[in-house]
Coordinates of C-alpha atoms and ligand atoms in Angstrom, one line a residue:
X26 CA -30.6 -61.6 36.7
X27 CA -34.2 -62.9 36.6
X28 CA -37.0 -61.3 38.6
X29 CA -37.6 -64.5 40.5
X30 CA -34.2 -64.5 42.1
X31 CA -34.0 -60.7 42.5
X32 CA -34.2 -59.8 46.1
X33 CA -34.8 -56.1 46.5
X34 CA -33.7 -54.2 49.5
X35 CA -36.8 -53.5 51.7
X36 CA -37.7 -50.2 53.4
X37 CA -40.8 -50.0 55.6
X38 CA -42.5 -46.8 56.6
X39 CA -45.8 -45.1 57.5
X40 CA -45.4 -42.2 55.1
X41 CA -43.2 -42.2 52.0
X42 CA -42.3 -38.7 50.8
X43 CA -40.9 -38.7 47.2
X44 CA -38.7 -35.7 46.6
X45 CA -36.8 -33.6 49.2
X46 CA -37.3 -30.0 47.9
X47 CA -39.3 -27.4 49.8
X48 CA -42.5 -29.4 49.5
X49 CA -41.1 -32.8 50.4
X50 CA -39.1 -31.6 53.3
X51 CA -42.1 -29.7 54.7
X52 CA -44.3 -32.8 54.2
X53 CA -41.7 -34.9 56.0
X54 CA -41.5 -32.5 58.9
X55 CA -45.2 -32.2 59.3
X56 CA -45.7 -36.0 59.1
X57 CA -42.9 -36.6 61.5
X58 CA -44.4 -34.2 64.0
X59 CA -47.4 -36.5 64.3
X60 CA -45.2 -39.4 65.5
X61 CA -45.4 -41.4 62.2
X62 CA -42.4 -43.1 60.7
X63 CA -41.4 -41.1 57.6
X64 CA -39.1 -42.0 54.7
X65 CA -37.9 -39.0 52.8
X66 CA -36.4 -40.1 49.5
X67 CA -34.7 -38.1 46.8
X68 CA -32.9 -39.0 43.6
X69 CA -30.4 -36.4 44.6
X70 CA -29.0 -35.3 47.9
X71 CA -31.6 -34.5 50.5
X72 CA -32.6 -30.8 50.2
X73 CA -30.1 -30.1 47.4
X74 CA -31.6 -31.5 44.3
X75 CA -34.5 -29.6 43.0
X76 CA -35.8 -26.1 42.2
X77 CA -36.1 -24.9 45.8
X78 CA -32.4 -24.5 46.3
X79 CA -32.1 -22.6 43.0
X80 CA -34.9 -20.1 43.8
X81 CA -33.7 -16.6 43.7
X82 CA -35.4 -14.0 45.5
X83 CA -39.2 -13.6 46.0
X84 CA -41.4 -15.4 48.4
X85 CA -44.9 -14.0 48.5
X86 CA -47.1 -14.0 51.6
X87 CA -49.5 -11.4 53.0
X88 CA -47.6 -10.8 56.1
X89 CA -48.5 -7.1 56.2
X90 CA -45.0 -6.2 57.5
X91 CA -44.2 -3.6 54.8
X92 CA -47.7 -2.3 54.2
X93 CA -51.0 -3.5 55.6
X94 CA -52.0 -6.7 53.8
X95 CA -54.4 -9.6 54.0
X96 CA -54.3 -13.0 52.4
X97 CA -57.5 -12.1 50.6
X98 CA -55.6 -9.4 48.7
X99 CA -53.0 -11.9 47.8
X100 CA -55.7 -14.3 46.7
X101 CA -57.3 -11.7 44.5
X102 CA -53.9 -11.1 42.7
X103 CA -53.3 -14.8 42.4
X104 CA -56.7 -15.4 40.9
X105 CA -56.3 -12.5 38.5
X106 CA -52.9 -13.8 37.3
X107 CA -54.4 -17.3 36.9
X108 CA -56.8 -15.9 34.2
X109 CA -59.9 -17.6 35.6
X110 CA -58.5 -21.1 35.9
X111 CA -57.2 -21.2 39.5
X112 CA -58.8 -23.8 41.7
X113 CA -60.0 -21.2 44.2
X114 CA -59.9 -23.5 47.2
X115 CA -56.3 -24.4 46.4
X116 CA -55.3 -20.8 45.7
X117 CA -56.9 -19.8 49.0
X118 CA -54.9 -22.5 50.8
X119 CA -51.7 -21.1 49.2
X120 CA -52.5 -17.5 50.2
X121 CA -54.0 -18.2 53.7
X122 CA -51.7 -21.0 54.9
X123 CA -48.8 -19.4 53.1
X124 CA -48.7 -16.7 55.9
X125 CA -48.1 -19.3 58.6
X126 CA -45.6 -21.3 56.4
X127 CA -43.5 -18.2 55.8
X128 CA -43.6 -17.2 59.5
X129 CA -42.6 -20.7 60.4
X130 CA -39.6 -20.4 58.3
X131 CA -38.8 -17.2 60.1
X132 CA -39.1 -18.9 63.5
X133 CA -36.8 -21.6 62.2
X134 CA -34.2 -19.0 61.4
X135 CA -34.3 -18.7 57.7
X136 CA -33.2 -15.0 58.0
X137 CA -35.7 -13.1 56.0
X138 CA -34.3 -9.6 55.4
X139 CA -35.4 -7.0 58.0
X140 CA -35.3 -3.2 58.2
X141 CA -36.5 -0.9 60.9
X142 CA -37.7 -3.8 63.0
X143 CA -39.9 -5.5 60.5
X144 CA -39.5 -7.9 57.6
X145 CA -38.7 -6.2 54.3
X146 CA -41.3 -7.0 51.6
X147 CA -40.6 -6.2 48.0
X148 CA -43.0 -5.4 45.2
X149 CA -43.1 -8.0 42.4
X150 CA -45.0 -8.1 39.1
X151 CA -48.8 -8.8 39.5
X152 CA -48.9 -8.1 43.2
X153 CA -50.9 -5.1 44.3
X154 CA -48.4 -4.2 47.1
X155 CA -45.0 -5.1 48.5
X156 CA -45.5 -8.7 49.5
X157 CA -42.4 -10.6 48.8
X158 CA -39.9 -11.5 51.5
X159 CA -36.3 -12.5 50.6
X160 CA -33.1 -13.4 52.4
X161 CA -30.5 -11.8 50.3
X162 CA -29.7 -11.4 46.6
X163 CA -29.6 -14.9 45.0
X164 CA -29.7 -16.5 48.4
X165 CA -33.3 -17.0 49.3
X166 CA -33.7 -20.6 47.9
X167 CA -30.5 -21.9 49.5
X168 CA -31.5 -20.4 52.8
X169 CA -35.0 -22.0 52.6
X170 CA -33.5 -25.3 51.7
X171 CA -30.9 -25.1 54.5
X172 CA -33.5 -24.2 57.1
X173 CA -35.8 -27.1 56.1
X174 CA -32.8 -29.5 56.0
X175 CA -32.0 -28.5 59.6
X176 CA -35.7 -29.1 60.6
X177 CA -35.8 -32.4 58.8
X178 CA -32.8 -33.6 60.8
X179 CA -34.5 -32.5 64.0
X180 CA -37.9 -33.9 63.1
X181 CA -38.7 -37.1 65.0
X182 CA -39.0 -40.3 63.0
X183 CA -37.8 -39.0 59.6
X184 CA -35.4 -41.2 57.8
X185 CA -33.6 -39.6 54.8
X186 CA -32.4 -41.5 51.8
X187 CA -30.7 -39.8 49.0
X188 CA -29.7 -41.2 45.6
X189 CA -33.0 -43.1 45.5
X190 CA -35.0 -42.7 42.3
X191 CA -38.6 -43.7 42.7
X192 CA -39.4 -45.6 39.6
X193 CA -43.1 -46.6 40.1
X194 CA -45.7 -46.7 42.7
X195 CA -47.2 -50.0 43.9
X196 CA -51.0 -50.3 44.0
X197 CA -53.1 -52.7 46.0
X198 CA -56.8 -52.8 45.3
X199 CA -56.5 -49.3 43.9
X200 CA -54.6 -47.9 46.9
X201 CA -51.0 -46.6 46.9
X202 CA -49.1 -48.9 49.2
X203 CA -45.5 -48.3 48.4
X204 CA -43.0 -47.9 45.6
X205 CA -40.2 -49.5 43.6
X206 CA -37.0 -47.5 43.5
X207 CA -33.5 -47.7 42.1
X208 CA -30.6 -47.0 44.4
X209 CA -28.2 -45.0 42.2
X210 CA -25.1 -45.6 44.2
X211 CA -25.4 -49.4 44.2
X212 CA -27.6 -50.0 41.2
X213 CA -29.8 -52.2 43.4
X214 CA -33.7 -52.2 43.3
X215 CA -35.5 -51.2 46.5
X216 CA -39.0 -52.0 47.5
X217 CA -40.7 -49.5 49.8
X218 CA -43.8 -50.5 51.8
X219 CA -45.7 -47.4 52.8
X220 CA -49.0 -46.6 54.5
X221 CA -49.4 -43.4 52.5
X222 CA -47.3 -41.6 49.9
X223 CA -46.7 -38.0 49.1
X224 CA -45.4 -37.0 45.6
X225 CA -43.3 -33.9 45.9
X226 CA -41.1 -34.3 42.9
X227 CA -41.4 -30.7 41.5
X228 CA -41.9 -29.6 37.9
X229 CA -41.1 -30.7 34.3
X230 CA -39.0 -27.9 32.8
X231 CA -36.4 -30.4 31.7
X232 CA -38.8 -31.3 28.9
X233 CA -37.6 -28.1 27.2
X234 CA -34.3 -27.4 25.5
X235 CA -34.0 -23.9 27.1
X236 CA -34.9 -24.3 30.8
X237 CA -34.0 -22.9 34.2
X238 CA -34.0 -26.3 35.9
X239 CA -31.7 -29.0 37.0
X240 CA -31.6 -32.5 35.6
X241 CA -34.1 -33.7 38.3
X242 CA -37.0 -31.8 36.8
X243 CA -38.1 -34.2 34.1
X244 CA -41.6 -34.6 35.5
X245 CA -41.1 -37.9 37.3
X246 CA -44.0 -37.3 39.7
X247 CA -46.4 -36.6 36.9
X248 CA -45.4 -39.9 35.3
X249 CA -45.7 -41.8 38.6
X250 CA -49.2 -40.3 39.1
X251 CA -50.3 -41.1 35.6
X252 CA -49.2 -44.7 35.7
X253 CA -50.9 -45.1 39.1
X254 CA -54.2 -43.9 37.6
X255 CA -54.3 -40.4 39.0
X256 CA -55.6 -37.5 37.0
X257 CA -53.5 -34.5 36.1
X258 CA -55.0 -31.1 35.6
X259 CA -54.2 -28.2 33.1
X260 CA -51.0 -29.8 31.9
X261 CA -50.8 -27.3 29.0
X262 CA -49.8 -24.4 31.2
X263 CA -46.0 -24.3 31.3
X264 CA -44.6 -21.0 32.5
X265 CA -41.8 -19.5 30.5
X266 CA -39.7 -17.0 32.4
X267 CA -39.4 -14.1 30.1
X268 CA -35.9 -12.8 30.7
X269 CA -33.7 -15.9 31.0
X270 CA -30.0 -15.1 30.2
X271 CA -29.2 -15.6 26.5
X272 CA -25.9 -13.8 25.7
X273 CA -23.1 -13.1 26.1
X274 CA -21.9 -16.5 27.6
X275 CA -22.0 -16.4 31.3
X276 CA -20.8 -19.3 33.5
X277 CA -21.6 -19.8 37.1
X278 CA -24.6 -17.5 37.2
X279 CA -28.3 -18.4 37.5
X280 CA -30.0 -18.0 34.1
X281 CA -32.9 -16.1 35.7
X282 CA -30.7 -13.8 37.7
X283 CA -31.8 -10.7 35.9
X284 CA -35.2 -10.6 37.6
X285 CA -34.2 -8.9 40.8
X286 CA -32.1 -6.4 38.8
X287 CA -35.3 -5.5 37.0
X288 CA -37.4 -5.2 40.2
X289 CA -34.9 -3.0 41.9
X290 CA -33.5 -0.9 39.1
X291 CA -36.2 -0.9 36.4
X292 CA -34.1 -2.5 33.6
X293 CA -35.4 -1.6 30.2
X294 CA -36.4 -4.3 27.7
X295 CA -35.5 -3.1 24.2
X296 CA -35.8 -4.5 20.7
X297 CA -33.2 -4.5 18.0
X298 CA -33.9 -0.9 17.2
X299 CA -33.5 0.2 20.9
X300 CA -37.3 0.6 21.3
X301 CA -39.2 -0.3 24.5
X302 CA -41.9 -2.7 23.1
X303 CA -43.8 -4.4 26.0
X304 CA -46.6 -1.8 25.9
X305 CA -47.3 -2.6 22.2
X306 CA -48.8 -5.9 23.2
X307 CA -51.6 -4.6 25.4
X308 CA -49.5 -4.2 28.5
X309 CA -49.2 -1.0 30.6
X310 CA -46.0 1.0 29.9
X311 CA -43.5 -0.3 32.4
X312 CA -41.8 3.0 33.3
X313 CA -39.4 2.5 36.3
X314 CA -41.5 -0.4 37.6
X315 CA -41.4 -3.9 36.3
X316 CA -45.0 -4.8 36.4
X317 CA -45.8 -6.9 33.3
X318 CA -46.7 -10.5 34.3
X319 CA -44.5 -13.4 33.0
X320 CA -46.9 -14.7 30.3
X321 CA -47.4 -11.2 28.9
X322 CA -43.7 -10.4 28.8
X323 CA -42.8 -13.8 27.2
X324 CA -45.4 -13.1 24.5
X325 CA -44.1 -9.6 23.8
X326 CA -40.5 -10.7 23.5
X327 CA -41.2 -13.6 21.2
X328 CA -43.5 -11.5 19.0
X329 CA -40.7 -9.0 18.6
X330 CA -38.3 -11.7 17.6
X331 CA -40.8 -13.2 15.2
X332 CA -41.3 -9.7 13.6
X333 CA -37.6 -9.6 12.9
X334 CA -36.9 -7.0 15.7
X335 CA -35.2 -9.3 18.1
X336 CA -31.6 -9.0 19.4
X337 CA -28.8 -10.8 17.5
X338 CA -29.0 -14.1 19.5
X339 CA -32.8 -14.2 19.1
X340 CA -34.2 -12.5 22.2
X341 CA -34.4 -8.9 23.5
X342 CA -31.9 -6.5 24.9
X343 CA -32.0 -5.8 28.6
X344 CA -30.4 -2.5 29.5
X345 CA -29.3 -0.9 32.7
X346 CA -27.3 1.8 31.0
X347 CA -29.6 4.5 32.4
X348 CA -28.9 3.4 35.9
X349 CA -26.0 5.2 37.6
X350 CA -23.1 2.9 38.6
X351 CA -23.6 4.0 42.3
X352 CA -27.2 2.7 42.2
X353 CA -26.1 -0.6 40.6
X354 CA -23.4 -1.0 43.2
X355 CA -25.7 -0.1 46.1
X356 CA -28.2 -2.7 45.0
X357 CA -25.9 -5.5 43.8
X358 CA -22.3 -4.6 44.7
X359 CA -20.5 -8.0 44.7
X360 CA -22.5 -9.3 41.7
X361 CA -21.4 -6.2 39.7
X362 CA -17.8 -7.2 40.4
X363 CA -18.4 -10.8 39.4
X364 CA -20.1 -9.6 36.2
X365 CA -17.2 -7.3 35.5
X366 CA -14.8 -10.3 36.0
X367 CA -16.9 -12.1 33.4
X368 CA -16.4 -9.2 31.0
X369 CA -19.8 -7.6 31.5
X370 CA -20.0 -3.9 32.4
X371 CA -23.7 -3.1 32.9
X372 CA -23.1 0.7 32.8
X373 CA -21.9 0.3 29.2
X374 CA -23.2 -2.9 27.9
X375 CA -26.7 -4.4 27.3
X376 CA -27.2 -8.2 27.7
X377 CA -29.6 -10.4 25.7
X378 CA -32.4 -12.3 27.3
X379 CA -35.1 -14.7 26.1
X380 CA -37.9 -16.8 27.5
X381 CA -36.9 -20.0 29.2
X382 CA -39.1 -22.9 30.6
X383 CA -39.3 -22.2 34.3
X384 CA -42.3 -23.6 36.2
X385 CA -45.4 -25.8 35.7
X386 CA -48.8 -24.5 36.6
X387 CA -50.4 -27.8 35.8
X388 CA -49.9 -31.0 37.7
X389 CA -51.5 -33.7 39.8
X390 CA -55.1 -33.0 40.7
X391 CA -55.7 -32.8 44.4
X392 CA -58.4 -31.7 46.8
X393 CA -57.7 -29.4 49.7
X394 CA -56.3 -32.2 51.8
X395 CA -53.7 -32.5 49.0
X396 CA -55.2 -36.0 48.3
X397 CA -55.1 -37.2 44.7
X398 CA -57.7 -39.5 43.0
X399 CA -55.8 -42.5 44.2
X400 CA -56.4 -43.5 47.8
X401 CA -53.3 -43.2 49.9
X402 CA -51.6 -40.9 47.4
X403 CA -51.0 -37.2 48.1
X404 CA -49.1 -34.5 46.3
X405 CA -47.5 -31.2 47.2
X406 CA -45.5 -28.3 45.7
X407 CA -44.9 -27.7 42.1
X408 CA -46.1 -31.3 41.4
X409 CA -49.7 -30.1 42.2
X410 CA -51.8 -28.4 39.5
X411 CA -54.5 -25.9 39.9
X412 CA -53.5 -23.3 42.5
X413 CA -52.0 -20.9 40.0
X414 CA -54.3 -21.4 37.1
X415 CA -53.0 -20.3 33.7
X416 CA -50.1 -18.2 35.0
X417 CA -48.3 -18.1 38.3
X418 CA -47.4 -14.9 40.2
X419 CA -43.8 -14.5 41.1
X420 CA -43.1 -15.6 44.6
X421 CA -46.0 -17.9 44.9
X422 CA -44.0 -21.1 44.2
X423 CA -41.9 -21.4 47.4
X424 CA -45.0 -20.4 49.5
X425 CA -47.0 -23.1 47.7
X426 CA -44.2 -25.7 48.2
X427 CA -44.0 -25.1 52.0
X428 CA -47.7 -24.6 52.7
X429 CA -48.9 -27.5 50.6
X430 CA -46.0 -29.7 51.9
X431 CA -47.0 -29.1 55.5
X432 CA -50.6 -29.9 54.8
X433 CA -49.9 -32.9 52.6
X434 CA -47.6 -34.3 55.3
X435 CA -50.3 -34.0 57.9
X436 CA -53.0 -35.5 55.6
X437 CA -50.8 -38.5 54.7
X438 CA -49.9 -39.1 58.4
X439 CA -53.6 -39.1 59.2
X440 CA -54.4 -41.6 56.5
X441 CA -52.9 -44.5 58.3
X442 CA -54.3 -47.6 56.4
X443 CA -51.9 -50.6 56.9
X444 CA -50.3 -51.7 53.7
X445 CA -50.4 -55.4 52.6
X446 CA -47.7 -57.9 53.6
X447 CA -44.3 -57.9 52.0
X448 CA -45.1 -61.0 50.1
X449 CA -48.1 -59.4 48.5
X450 CA -46.1 -56.3 47.8
X451 CA -43.3 -58.2 46.1
X452 CA -45.9 -59.9 43.8
X453 CA -47.5 -56.6 43.0
X454 CA -44.1 -55.0 42.3
X455 CA -42.8 -57.8 40.1
X456 CA -43.3 -56.1 36.7
X457 CA -41.4 -53.0 37.8
X458 CA -38.7 -55.1 39.4
X459 CA -38.4 -57.0 36.2
X460 CA -37.9 -53.7 34.3
X461 CA -35.0 -52.9 36.6
X462 CA -33.3 -56.2 36.1
X463 CA -29.9 -55.5 34.5
X464 CA -29.8 -56.1 30.8
X465 CA -28.2 -59.4 29.8
X466 CA -25.9 -57.7 27.4
X467 CA -24.3 -54.3 27.7
X468 CA -26.7 -52.6 25.2
X469 CA -25.6 -49.1 24.2
X470 CA -28.3 -48.7 21.7
X471 CA -30.5 -46.7 21.4
X472 CA -28.5 -43.6 22.3
X473 CA -30.8 -42.5 25.1
X474 CA -29.1 -39.1 25.7
X475 CA -29.6 -38.3 22.0
X476 CA -33.3 -39.2 22.3
X477 CA -33.7 -36.9 25.3
X478 CA -32.2 -34.1 23.3
X479 CA -34.6 -34.8 20.4
X480 CA -37.5 -34.7 22.9
X481 CA -36.4 -31.4 24.3
X482 CA -35.9 -29.9 20.9
X483 CA -39.4 -31.1 19.9
X484 CA -41.1 -29.7 22.9
X485 CA -39.2 -26.4 22.5
X486 CA -40.2 -26.0 18.9
X487 CA -43.8 -27.1 19.0
X488 CA -45.1 -27.2 22.6
X489 CA -43.3 -24.0 23.8
X490 CA -44.7 -20.6 24.4
X491 CA -46.5 -20.6 21.0
X492 CA -48.5 -23.5 19.8
X493 CA -50.6 -24.5 16.8
X494 CA -52.7 -27.4 15.7
X495 CA -50.2 -28.4 13.1
X496 CA -47.2 -28.0 15.4
X497 CA -48.8 -29.9 18.2
X498 CA -49.7 -32.8 15.9
X499 CA -46.2 -32.8 14.6
X500 CA -44.9 -32.9 18.2
X501 CA -47.1 -35.9 19.0
X502 CA -45.9 -37.7 15.9
X503 CA -42.3 -37.1 16.8
X504 CA -42.9 -38.2 20.4
X505 CA -44.5 -41.5 19.1
X506 CA -41.4 -42.0 16.9
X507 CA -39.1 -41.4 19.8
X508 CA -41.1 -43.9 21.9
X509 CA -40.7 -46.5 19.2
X510 CA -36.9 -45.8 19.1
X511 CA -36.6 -46.0 22.9
X512 CA -38.2 -49.5 23.0
X513 CA -39.8 -51.2 26.0
X514 CA -36.8 -52.4 27.8
X515 CA -34.1 -50.4 29.5
X516 CA -30.6 -50.4 28.1
X517 CA -27.6 -50.6 30.3
X518 CA -27.6 -51.9 33.9
X519 CA -25.4 -52.5 36.9
X520 CA -24.3 -50.2 39.5
X521 CA -24.1 -46.5 38.7
X522 CA -24.8 -46.9 35.0
X523 CA -25.9 -43.4 33.8
X524 CA -27.5 -44.9 30.7
X525 CA -30.0 -46.8 32.9
X526 CA -31.0 -43.6 34.7
X527 CA -31.3 -41.7 31.4
X528 CA -33.5 -44.5 30.1
X529 CA -35.8 -44.3 33.2
X530 CA -35.9 -40.5 32.7
X531 CA -36.8 -40.8 29.1
X532 CA -39.6 -43.3 29.9
X533 CA -41.1 -40.6 32.2
X534 CA -40.4 -37.6 29.9
X535 CA -42.1 -39.3 26.9
X536 CA -45.2 -39.9 28.9
X537 CA -45.3 -36.4 30.5
X538 CA -44.4 -34.6 27.2
X539 CA -47.4 -36.4 25.6
X540 CA -49.7 -35.3 28.4
X541 CA -48.6 -31.7 27.9
X542 CA -48.9 -31.8 24.1
X543 CA -52.3 -33.6 24.1
X544 CA -53.7 -31.1 26.6
X545 CA -52.3 -28.2 24.6
X546 CA -53.8 -29.6 21.4
X547 CA -57.3 -29.9 23.0
X548 CA -57.4 -26.3 24.4
X549 CA -58.4 -24.3 21.4
X550 CA -57.9 -20.8 22.9
X551 CA -55.1 -18.6 24.2
X552 CA -54.9 -17.9 27.9
X553 CA -52.0 -17.1 30.2
X554 CA -49.0 -19.4 29.4
X555 CA -50.9 -21.3 26.7
X556 CA -50.7 -19.3 23.5
X557 CA -52.2 -20.8 20.3
X558 CA -51.3 -19.1 17.1
X559 CA -54.4 -20.6 15.5
X560 CA -56.7 -19.5 18.3
X561 CA -55.2 -16.2 19.5
X562 CA -58.1 -15.1 21.7
X563 CA -59.2 -16.1 25.1
X564 CA -62.5 -18.0 24.8
X565 CA -64.8 -17.8 27.8
X566 CA -66.3 -21.1 26.9
X567 CA -62.9 -22.5 27.8
X568 CA -63.0 -21.2 31.4
X569 CA -62.7 -24.8 32.4
X570 CA -60.0 -27.0 33.9
X571 CA -58.7 -29.8 31.8
X572 CA -57.9 -33.2 33.2
X573 CA -55.9 -35.9 31.6
X574 CA -55.5 -39.5 32.7
X575 CA -53.7 -42.6 31.3
X576 CA -55.3 -46.0 31.6
X577 CA -54.0 -49.1 30.0
X578 CA -52.1 -47.2 27.4
X579 CA -55.0 -44.9 26.5
X580 CA -55.4 -41.2 27.2
X581 CA -58.6 -39.8 28.6
X582 CA -59.1 -36.0 28.5
X583 CA -62.0 -34.3 30.1
X584 CA -63.0 -30.8 31.2
X585 CA -64.5 -29.8 34.5
X586 CA -65.9 -26.6 35.9
X587 CA -63.3 -24.5 37.8
X588 CA -63.7 -25.0 41.5
X589 CA -65.0 -21.7 43.0
X590 CA -65.2 -20.5 46.6
X591 CA -68.8 -20.0 47.4
X592 CA -68.0 -17.2 49.9
X593 CA -65.3 -15.5 47.9
X594 CA -67.1 -12.4 46.7
X595 CA -69.0 -11.9 50.0
X596 CA -65.8 -12.3 51.9
X597 CA -63.9 -9.9 49.7
X598 CA -66.6 -7.4 50.0
X599 CA -66.5 -7.8 53.7
X600 CA -62.7 -7.4 53.6
X601 CA -63.0 -4.3 51.5
X602 CA -65.3 -2.6 53.9
X603 CA -63.3 -3.7 57.0
Ligands
LIG14 C1 -33.8 -21.1 38.9 C2 -35.1 -21.0 39.6 C3 -35.4 -19.9 40.4 C4 -36.7 -19.8 41.0 N1 -37.0 -18.7 41.8 C5 -38.1 -18.6 42.5 C6 -38.4 -17.6 43.4 O1 -37.6 -16.6 43.5 N2 -39.6 -17.6 44.1 C7 -40.5 -18.6 44.0 O2 -41.5 -18.6 44.7 N3 -40.2 -19.7 43.2 C8 -39.1 -19.7 42.4 N4 -38.8 -20.8 41.6 C9 -39.8 -21.9 41.6 C10 -39.6 -22.7 42.9 O3 -38.3 -22.8 43.2 C11 -40.2 -24.1 42.7 O4 -41.5 -24.1 42.2 C12 -40.3 -24.8 44.1 O5 -39.1 -24.7 44.8 C13 -40.7 -26.2 43.9 O6 -40.5 -26.9 45.1 P1 -40.8 -28.5 45.2 O7 -40.4 -28.9 46.5 O8 -42.2 -28.7 44.7 O9 -39.9 -29.1 44.1 P2 -38.3 -29.1 44.0 O10 -37.6 -28.2 44.9 O11 -37.9 -29.1 42.6 O12 -37.9 -30.6 44.6 C14 -38.3 -31.7 43.9 C15 -37.4 -32.9 44.4 O13 -37.8 -34.1 43.9 C16 -36.7 -34.9 43.6 N5 -37.2 -35.9 42.7 C17 -37.7 -35.8 41.4 N6 -38.0 -36.9 40.9 C18 -37.7 -37.9 41.8 C19 -37.9 -39.3 41.8 N7 -38.3 -40.0 40.8 N8 -37.5 -40.0 42.9 C20 -36.9 -39.3 44.0 N9 -36.8 -38.0 44.0 C21 -37.2 -37.3 42.9 C22 -35.7 -33.9 43.0 O14 -34.4 -34.5 43.0 C23 -35.9 -32.7 43.9 O15 -35.0 -32.7 45.0 C24 -37.6 -20.9 40.9 C25 -37.3 -22.0 40.2 C26 -36.0 -22.1 39.5 C27 -35.7 -23.3 38.8

């Protein structure tokens, strides 16, 4: 089918929200509340596709229900974890507006756990006090997603479209005015005309072979933003979750499920020789409290493995054998039974854990309206970079998704510039529509799934928790070779062709992987989640944010001073004396 005779289905809206996780649903609700027409699109089912529904337990907000707290304390902890690289205005937004966001979820009936008439707040690593609300063991993310889904259905003017992959944004005179999408169920192209657009597509952990993510986290939003001319920030900071499940084989459990076990019961991380080792790497001894931040724990585990003291499958042992069975049952009763059915008796047996790609601190550069560099284009949630600097505190991501989503939705709704006519839009969209035209022959080469696996292995080996100049250059060369093998046209075509979707994913993954590798190569220091073997120390000269843009096939990297809050120290001093 040629482009000329291709007639895409048309959707017309005031605000297009791409991605229906916590951030996207929050944005759609907030934009809908203003009376605007909203189109909430997701490549999966609405509210069921991304990381939000997979989130486990902790949601951080300074509610002061368990102990007196203030968002400024939360901000101080967030900035400390971010190792000097947090955009302070964005981090403030997360901590200050996070309080309202989490209370909103409470009013909407999410069901935060309560005891003695107040919300229960748990202590999590890096927080100075119990600050994390939760619903129930392993059920927090599903409860948040369900609550937001209900509100989206109730929100006025929000149209929900699942199975819709946004392939590229459409620009008119430098402004985002809509998008081209592929409807997965029919294989048909769709042209969306939009007054403003919010990217809420989550993170990029699918770039790595070992990850905690779903198939939808290949970094689409970063690729959309790059191709639209927006800058990304600090793309080198990929968070690895230190204790992802490694062995024995466990089916039907979340790979990061051991985290709450450690919080509650103080599981011990041990090396091959049964020694606790986390304190060897400059961290405080953990004792009964699991306080080491994620970057530090990841570093410690991988260094033990590298020194030949890892567990048999290449990680560390996690032991609860010192915890009485009654305590295990009191904390995690039904899960203990499910583990027993899977052949794991925690009172007798240790399990093996290892770092796993989990969250992206970098992302699309935005201001405090959540506006990107491209007029009419906003971003929210994990797709945004900067709020968490070089390392994210546990519990900050859901708060960020909801708080930033609400604000991005309001900003996009207020933007309100009329997009061009459909005829103009069709002309602007022609190159992407041409890309989506079904192939004339049923090409099965290249093997796109195999190329994706190669990309993931490359990223894991050379752009993972430890990096070096040589390794990063090798990764860039391998990515270039993969790009050459992938070619410029899409194989496959027709309704529900999985090869076509894989090829679109690969197109994005190659671009985003290169942005991560190039940023990592340029930052010649170690800080937070970015550890360079050849530059092992933190270098204060690098207390800078790193931006990367892609124009006409060329990369542009730059540094910029970290955005500070002018009133931060004065306000914190005031808070301390209050
Ligand atoms: C296993 C796991 C456990 C976690 N536990 C916690 C926790 O306990 N506490 C915490 O704070 N954080 C946790 N996180 C992190 C947190 O869940 C995420 O950072 C947060 O939910 C991100 O929300 P989001 O809305 O930005 O993205 P997501 O929830 O990932 O949603 C993004 C959506 O965009 C859609 N999408 C992507 N590309 C396209 C496209 N091209 N077109 C259309 N749609 C698209 C996806 O299908 C998806 O539905 C966890 C993450 C994982 C993976």
